[in-house]
mmCIF file with all atom_site columns, C-alpha atoms in Angstrom:
data_model
loop_
_atom_site.group_PDB
_atom_site.id
_atom_site.type_symbol
_atom_site.label_atom_id
_atom_site.label_alt_id
_atom_site.label_comp_id
_atom_site.label_asym_id
_atom_site.label_entity_id
_atom_site.label_seq_id
_atom_site.pdbx_PDB_ins_code
_atom_site.Cartn_x
_atom_site.Cartn_y
_atom_site.Cartn_z
_atom_site.occupancy
_atom_site.B_iso_or_equiv
_atom_site.pdbx_formal_charge
_atom_site.auth_seq_id
_atom_site.auth_comp_id
_atom_site.auth_asym_id
_atom_site.auth_atom_id
_atom_site.pdbx_PDB_model_num
ATOM 1   C CA . GLN A 1 1   ? -15.878 58.420 35.727 1.00 81.00 ? 309 GLN A CA 1
ATOM 2   C CA . VAL A 1 2   ? -17.030 54.871 35.125 1.00 86.00 ? 310 VAL A CA 1
ATOM 3   C CA . HIS A 1 3   ? -15.956 53.421 31.825 1.00 90.00 ? 311 HIS A CA 1
ATOM 4   C CA . VAL A 1 4   ? -17.315 50.332 30.113 1.00 95.00 ? 312 VAL A CA 1
ATOM 5   C CA . ALA A 1 5   ? -15.519 48.824 27.151 1.00 97.00 ? 313 ALA A CA 1
ATOM 6   C CA . GLU A 1 6   ? -15.961 45.747 24.991 1.00 98.00 ? 314 GLU A CA 1
ATOM 7   C CA . SER A 1 7   ? -13.267 43.756 23.284 1.00 98.00 ? 315 SER A CA 1
ATOM 8   C CA . GLY A 1 8   ? -12.824 40.489 21.448 1.00 98.00 ? 316 GLY A CA 1
ATOM 9   C CA . GLY A 1 9   ? -14.776 41.185 18.295 1.00 98.00 ? 317 GLY A CA 1
ATOM 10  C CA . GLY A 1 10  ? -13.553 40.126 14.919 1.00 98.00 ? 318 GLY A CA 1
ATOM 11  C CA . SER A 1 11  ? -14.293 37.961 11.924 1.00 98.00 ? 319 SER A CA 1
ATOM 12  C CA . VAL A 1 12  ? -15.084 34.290 12.151 1.00 98.00 ? 320 VAL A CA 1
ATOM 13  C CA . GLN A 1 13  ? -16.542 31.704 9.815  1.00 98.00 ? 321 GLN A CA 1
ATOM 14  C CA . ALA A 1 14  ? -19.878 30.103 10.499 1.00 98.00 ? 322 ALA A CA 1
ATOM 15  C CA . GLY A 1 15  ? -19.566 27.491 13.195 1.00 98.00 ? 323 GLY A CA 1
ATOM 16  C CA . GLY A 1 16  ? -16.602 29.194 14.773 1.00 98.00 ? 324 GLY A CA 1
ATOM 17  C CA . SER A 1 17  ? -16.223 30.736 18.199 1.00 98.00 ? 325 SER A CA 1
ATOM 18  C CA . LEU A 1 18  ? -15.468 34.100 19.708 1.00 98.00 ? 326 LEU A CA 1
ATOM 19  C CA . ARG A 1 19  ? -15.262 35.356 23.243 1.00 98.00 ? 327 ARG A CA 1
ATOM 20  C CA . LEU A 1 20  ? -16.263 38.917 23.907 1.00 98.00 ? 328 LEU A CA 1
ATOM 21  C CA . SER A 1 21  ? -15.238 40.777 27.021 1.00 98.00 ? 329 SER A CA 1
ATOM 22  C CA . CYS A 1 22  ? -16.898 43.639 28.831 1.00 98.00 ? 330 CYS A CA 1
ATOM 23  C CA . THR A 1 23  ? -14.701 45.356 31.360 1.00 96.00 ? 331 THR A CA 1
ATOM 24  C CA . THR A 1 24  ? -15.811 48.070 33.747 1.00 93.00 ? 332 THR A CA 1
ATOM 25  C CA . SER A 1 25  ? -13.285 50.498 35.189 1.00 90.00 ? 333 SER A CA 1
ATOM 26  C CA . GLY A 1 26  ? -13.382 53.566 37.375 1.00 86.00 ? 334 GLY A CA 1
ATOM 27  C CA . LEU A 1 27  ? -15.608 52.116 40.063 1.00 81.00 ? 335 LEU A CA 1
ATOM 28  C CA . SER A 1 28  ? -13.363 53.716 42.685 1.00 71.00 ? 336 SER A CA 1
ATOM 29  C CA . GLY A 1 29  ? -13.591 50.881 45.124 1.00 66.00 ? 337 GLY A CA 1
ATOM 30  C CA . SER A 1 30  ? -17.258 50.157 44.613 1.00 63.00 ? 338 SER A CA 1
ATOM 31  C CA . SER A 1 31  ? -18.261 46.558 44.901 1.00 79.00 ? 339 SER A CA 1
ATOM 32  C CA . TRP A 1 32  ? -18.617 44.529 41.752 1.00 89.00 ? 340 TRP A CA 1
ATOM 33  C CA . ASN A 1 33  ? -21.596 42.846 43.348 1.00 88.00 ? 341 ASN A CA 1
ATOM 34  C CA . ARG A 1 34  ? -25.161 43.868 42.646 1.00 91.00 ? 342 ARG A CA 1
ATOM 35  C CA . LYS A 1 35  ? -24.499 44.891 39.073 1.00 94.00 ? 343 LYS A CA 1
ATOM 36  C CA . CYS A 1 36  ? -26.535 43.856 36.090 1.00 96.00 ? 344 CYS A CA 1
ATOM 37  C CA . ILE A 1 37  ? -24.552 43.517 32.886 1.00 97.00 ? 345 ILE A CA 1
ATOM 38  C CA . GLY A 1 38  ? -26.294 42.977 29.585 1.00 98.00 ? 346 GLY A CA 1
ATOM 39  C CA . TRP A 1 39  ? -25.112 42.154 26.095 1.00 98.00 ? 347 TRP A CA 1
ATOM 40  C CA . PHE A 1 40  ? -26.873 43.636 23.099 1.00 98.00 ? 348 PHE A CA 1
ATOM 41  C CA . ARG A 1 41  ? -26.242 43.597 19.393 1.00 98.00 ? 349 ARG A CA 1
ATOM 42  C CA . GLN A 1 42  ? -27.345 45.560 16.401 1.00 98.00 ? 350 GLN A CA 1
ATOM 43  C CA . ALA A 1 43  ? -27.015 44.756 12.739 1.00 97.00 ? 351 ALA A CA 1
ATOM 44  C CA . PRO A 1 44  ? -27.222 47.445 10.051 1.00 93.00 ? 352 PRO A CA 1
ATOM 45  C CA . GLY A 1 45  ? -30.821 48.350 9.358  1.00 95.00 ? 353 GLY A CA 1
ATOM 46  C CA . LYS A 1 46  ? -32.136 46.352 12.291 1.00 96.00 ? 354 LYS A CA 1
ATOM 47  C CA . GLU A 1 47  ? -33.185 47.216 15.800 1.00 97.00 ? 355 GLU A CA 1
ATOM 48  C CA . ARG A 1 48  ? -30.921 46.549 18.714 1.00 97.00 ? 356 ARG A CA 1
ATOM 49  C CA . GLU A 1 49  ? -31.712 43.271 20.431 1.00 97.00 ? 357 GLU A CA 1
ATOM 50  C CA . GLY A 1 50  ? -30.785 41.758 23.734 1.00 98.00 ? 358 GLY A CA 1
ATOM 51  C CA . VAL A 1 51  ? -28.500 38.742 23.728 1.00 98.00 ? 359 VAL A CA 1
ATOM 52  C CA . ALA A 1 52  ? -27.624 37.832 27.294 1.00 98.00 ? 360 ALA A CA 1
ATOM 53  C CA . ALA A 1 53  ? -27.291 39.203 30.790 1.00 98.00 ? 361 ALA A CA 1
ATOM 54  C CA . ILE A 1 54  ? -25.798 38.365 34.150 1.00 97.00 ? 362 ILE A CA 1
ATOM 55  C CA . TYR A 1 55  ? -26.393 39.490 37.702 1.00 96.00 ? 363 TYR A CA 1
ATOM 56  C CA . THR A 1 56  ? -23.015 39.749 39.372 1.00 94.00 ? 364 THR A CA 1
ATOM 57  C CA . ASP A 1 57  ? -24.204 38.964 42.878 1.00 91.00 ? 365 ASP A CA 1
ATOM 58  C CA . GLY A 1 58  ? -24.648 35.242 42.506 1.00 89.00 ? 366 GLY A CA 1
ATOM 59  C CA . GLY A 1 59  ? -24.054 34.873 38.794 1.00 91.00 ? 367 GLY A CA 1
ATOM 60  C CA . ARG A 1 60  ? -27.653 34.466 37.718 1.00 93.00 ? 368 ARG A CA 1
ATOM 61  C CA . SER A 1 61  ? -27.628 34.625 33.945 1.00 96.00 ? 369 SER A CA 1
ATOM 62  C CA . TYR A 1 62  ? -29.974 34.711 31.011 1.00 97.00 ? 370 TYR A CA 1
ATOM 63  C CA . VAL A 1 63  ? -29.503 33.988 27.326 1.00 97.00 ? 371 VAL A CA 1
ATOM 64  C CA . ALA A 1 64  ? -31.997 34.967 24.671 1.00 97.00 ? 372 ALA A CA 1
ATOM 65  C CA . ASP A 1 65  ? -33.677 32.235 22.661 1.00 97.00 ? 373 ASP A CA 1
ATOM 66  C CA . SER A 1 66  ? -31.794 33.295 19.552 1.00 96.00 ? 374 SER A CA 1
ATOM 67  C CA . ALA A 1 67  ? -28.523 32.354 21.213 1.00 97.00 ? 375 ALA A CA 1
ATOM 68  C CA . LYS A 1 68  ? -29.526 29.767 23.788 1.00 97.00 ? 376 LYS A CA 1
ATOM 69  C CA . GLY A 1 69  ? -27.473 26.619 23.540 1.00 97.00 ? 377 GLY A CA 1
ATOM 70  C CA . ARG A 1 70  ? -24.709 28.430 21.687 1.00 98.00 ? 378 ARG A CA 1
ATOM 71  C CA . PHE A 1 71  ? -23.829 31.446 23.833 1.00 98.00 ? 379 PHE A CA 1
ATOM 72  C CA . THR A 1 72  ? -22.954 31.581 27.493 1.00 98.00 ? 380 THR A CA 1
ATOM 73  C CA . VAL A 1 73  ? -22.295 34.527 29.763 1.00 98.00 ? 381 VAL A CA 1
ATOM 74  C CA . SER A 1 74  ? -19.943 34.501 32.720 1.00 97.00 ? 382 SER A CA 1
ATOM 75  C CA . GLN A 1 75  ? -17.976 36.854 34.933 1.00 97.00 ? 383 GLN A CA 1
ATOM 76  C CA . ASP A 1 76  ? -14.596 37.348 36.536 1.00 95.00 ? 384 ASP A CA 1
ATOM 77  C CA . LYS A 1 77  ? -15.160 39.450 39.622 1.00 92.00 ? 385 LYS A CA 1
ATOM 78  C CA . ALA A 1 78  ? -11.467 40.079 40.198 1.00 91.00 ? 386 ALA A CA 1
ATOM 79  C CA . LYS A 1 79  ? -11.224 41.682 36.773 1.00 93.00 ? 387 LYS A CA 1
ATOM 80  C CA . ASN A 1 80  ? -14.595 43.442 36.862 1.00 94.00 ? 388 ASN A CA 1
ATOM 81  C CA . SER A 1 81  ? -15.315 41.691 33.606 1.00 96.00 ? 389 SER A CA 1
ATOM 82  C CA . VAL A 1 82  ? -18.164 39.868 31.962 1.00 97.00 ? 390 VAL A CA 1
ATOM 83  C CA . TYR A 1 83  ? -17.673 37.510 29.063 1.00 98.00 ? 391 TYR A CA 1
ATOM 84  C CA . LEU A 1 84  ? -19.877 36.379 26.240 1.00 98.00 ? 392 LEU A CA 1
ATOM 85  C CA . GLN A 1 85  ? -18.733 33.061 24.836 1.00 98.00 ? 393 GLN A CA 1
ATOM 86  C CA . MET A 1 86  ? -20.072 32.642 21.328 1.00 98.00 ? 394 MET A CA 1
ATOM 87  C CA . ASN A 1 87  ? -19.976 29.101 19.997 1.00 98.00 ? 395 ASN A CA 1
ATOM 88  C CA . GLY A 1 88  ? -21.477 27.818 16.811 1.00 98.00 ? 396 GLY A CA 1
ATOM 89  C CA . ALA A 1 89  ? -21.602 31.323 15.382 1.00 98.00 ? 397 ALA A CA 1
ATOM 90  C CA . LYS A 1 90  ? -24.065 31.972 12.597 1.00 98.00 ? 398 LYS A CA 1
ATOM 91  C CA . PRO A 1 91  ? -24.104 34.732 9.980  1.00 98.00 ? 399 PRO A CA 1
ATOM 92  C CA . GLU A 1 92  ? -27.179 36.203 11.646 1.00 97.00 ? 400 GLU A CA 1
ATOM 93  C CA . ASP A 1 93  ? -25.059 36.749 14.755 1.00 98.00 ? 401 ASP A CA 1
ATOM 94  C CA . SER A 1 94  ? -23.149 39.448 12.910 1.00 98.00 ? 402 SER A CA 1
ATOM 95  C CA . GLY A 1 95  ? -23.408 42.968 14.223 1.00 98.00 ? 403 GLY A CA 1
ATOM 96  C CA . MET A 1 96  ? -22.070 45.471 16.667 1.00 98.00 ? 404 MET A CA 1
ATOM 97  C CA . TYR A 1 97  ? -22.059 44.053 20.168 1.00 98.00 ? 405 TYR A CA 1
ATOM 98  C CA . TYR A 1 98  ? -22.503 46.338 23.142 1.00 98.00 ? 406 TYR A CA 1
ATOM 99  C CA . CYS A 1 99  ? -22.479 45.777 26.847 1.00 98.00 ? 407 CYS A CA 1
ATOM 100 C CA . ALA A 1 100 ? -24.507 47.850 29.255 1.00 97.00 ? 408 ALA A CA 1
ATOM 101 C CA . ALA A 1 101 ? -24.199 48.116 33.007 1.00 96.00 ? 409 ALA A CA 1
ATOM 102 C CA . VAL A 1 102 ? -26.822 48.855 35.620 1.00 95.00 ? 410 VAL A CA 1
ATOM 103 C CA . PHE A 1 103 ? -25.423 49.812 39.001 1.00 91.00 ? 411 PHE A CA 1
ATOM 104 C CA . ARG A 1 104 ? -27.234 49.210 42.268 1.00 89.00 ? 412 ARG A CA 1
ATOM 105 C CA . CYS A 1 105 ? -29.088 46.451 40.536 1.00 92.00 ? 413 CYS A CA 1
ATOM 106 C CA . VAL A 1 106 ? -31.050 44.125 42.777 1.00 88.00 ? 414 VAL A CA 1
ATOM 107 C CA . TYR A 1 107 ? -32.506 41.956 40.030 1.00 86.00 ? 415 TYR A CA 1
ATOM 108 C CA . PHE A 1 108 ? -33.192 41.918 36.338 1.00 89.00 ? 416 PHE A CA 1
ATOM 109 C CA . HIS A 1 109 ? -36.491 40.791 34.908 1.00 90.00 ? 417 HIS A CA 1
ATOM 110 C CA . SER A 1 110 ? -35.649 41.234 31.254 1.00 93.00 ? 418 SER A CA 1
ATOM 111 C CA . LEU A 1 111 ? -33.006 42.455 28.865 1.00 95.00 ? 419 LEU A CA 1
ATOM 112 C CA . GLY A 1 112 ? -35.242 45.380 28.057 1.00 95.00 ? 420 GLY A CA 1
ATOM 113 C CA . GLU A 1 113 ? -35.147 46.438 31.681 1.00 94.00 ? 421 GLU A CA 1
ATOM 114 C CA . ILE A 1 114 ? -31.359 46.504 31.626 1.00 96.00 ? 422 ILE A CA 1
ATOM 115 C CA . GLU A 1 115 ? -31.387 48.430 28.376 1.00 96.00 ? 423 GLU A CA 1
ATOM 116 C CA . GLU A 1 116 ? -33.696 51.118 29.728 1.00 96.00 ? 424 GLU A CA 1
ATOM 117 C CA . SER A 1 117 ? -32.048 51.392 33.134 1.00 95.00 ? 425 SER A CA 1
ATOM 118 C CA . SER A 1 118 ? -28.438 51.238 32.018 1.00 96.00 ? 426 SER A CA 1
ATOM 119 C CA . ASP A 1 119 ? -25.959 53.613 33.621 1.00 94.00 ? 427 ASP A CA 1
ATOM 120 C CA . ALA A 1 120 ? -23.177 53.057 31.123 1.00 95.00 ? 428 ALA A CA 1
ATOM 121 C CA . TRP A 1 121 ? -22.627 51.635 27.658 1.00 97.00 ? 429 TRP A CA 1
ATOM 122 C CA . GLY A 1 122 ? -19.524 50.531 25.898 1.00 98.00 ? 430 GLY A CA 1
ATOM 123 C CA . PRO A 1 123 ? -18.623 51.794 22.429 1.00 98.00 ? 431 PRO A CA 1
ATOM 124 C CA . GLY A 1 124 ? -19.192 48.373 20.922 1.00 98.00 ? 432 GLY A CA 1
ATOM 125 C CA . THR A 1 125 ? -17.119 45.681 19.279 1.00 98.00 ? 433 THR A CA 1
ATOM 126 C CA . LEU A 1 126 ? -17.838 44.413 15.791 1.00 98.00 ? 434 LEU A CA 1
ATOM 127 C CA . VAL A 1 127 ? -18.559 40.765 15.093 1.00 98.00 ? 435 VAL A CA 1
ATOM 128 C CA . THR A 1 128 ? -18.690 39.447 11.554 1.00 98.00 ? 436 THR A CA 1
ATOM 129 C CA . VAL A 1 129 ? -19.669 35.862 10.869 1.00 98.00 ? 437 VAL A CA 1
ATOM 130 C CA . SER A 1 130 ? -19.192 34.721 7.300  1.00 97.00 ? 438 SER A CA 1
ATOM 131 C CA . SER A 1 131 ? -20.873 31.759 5.675  1.00 94.00 ? 439 SER A CA 1
#
């Protein structure tokens, strides 16, 4: 089975940095290309929101306005991993961060599309930003 897992969460003070990882395993030789990987977060009592996404075949990426200029998303094809670099963290960035993968993805138009079409989700990694 395909397994998606996040790592890298933790506690950081406002203005600090974290790098989250999303690693996909169990592809059984399938190409890492043509995958859409999205990052989402959810704070207690709030709806889940999209943060960033990347299309593995070419590296086209997107960052939500709430994180633009502070967060970047990248990939390491050899490791079947996607990274979310969080710089200038703010308390409102706190929450459980999830990654979701869409296989056989030819393009993503929005984070919502990735969310609805996802084939696998990770269990999440907790990020806490203190002021």
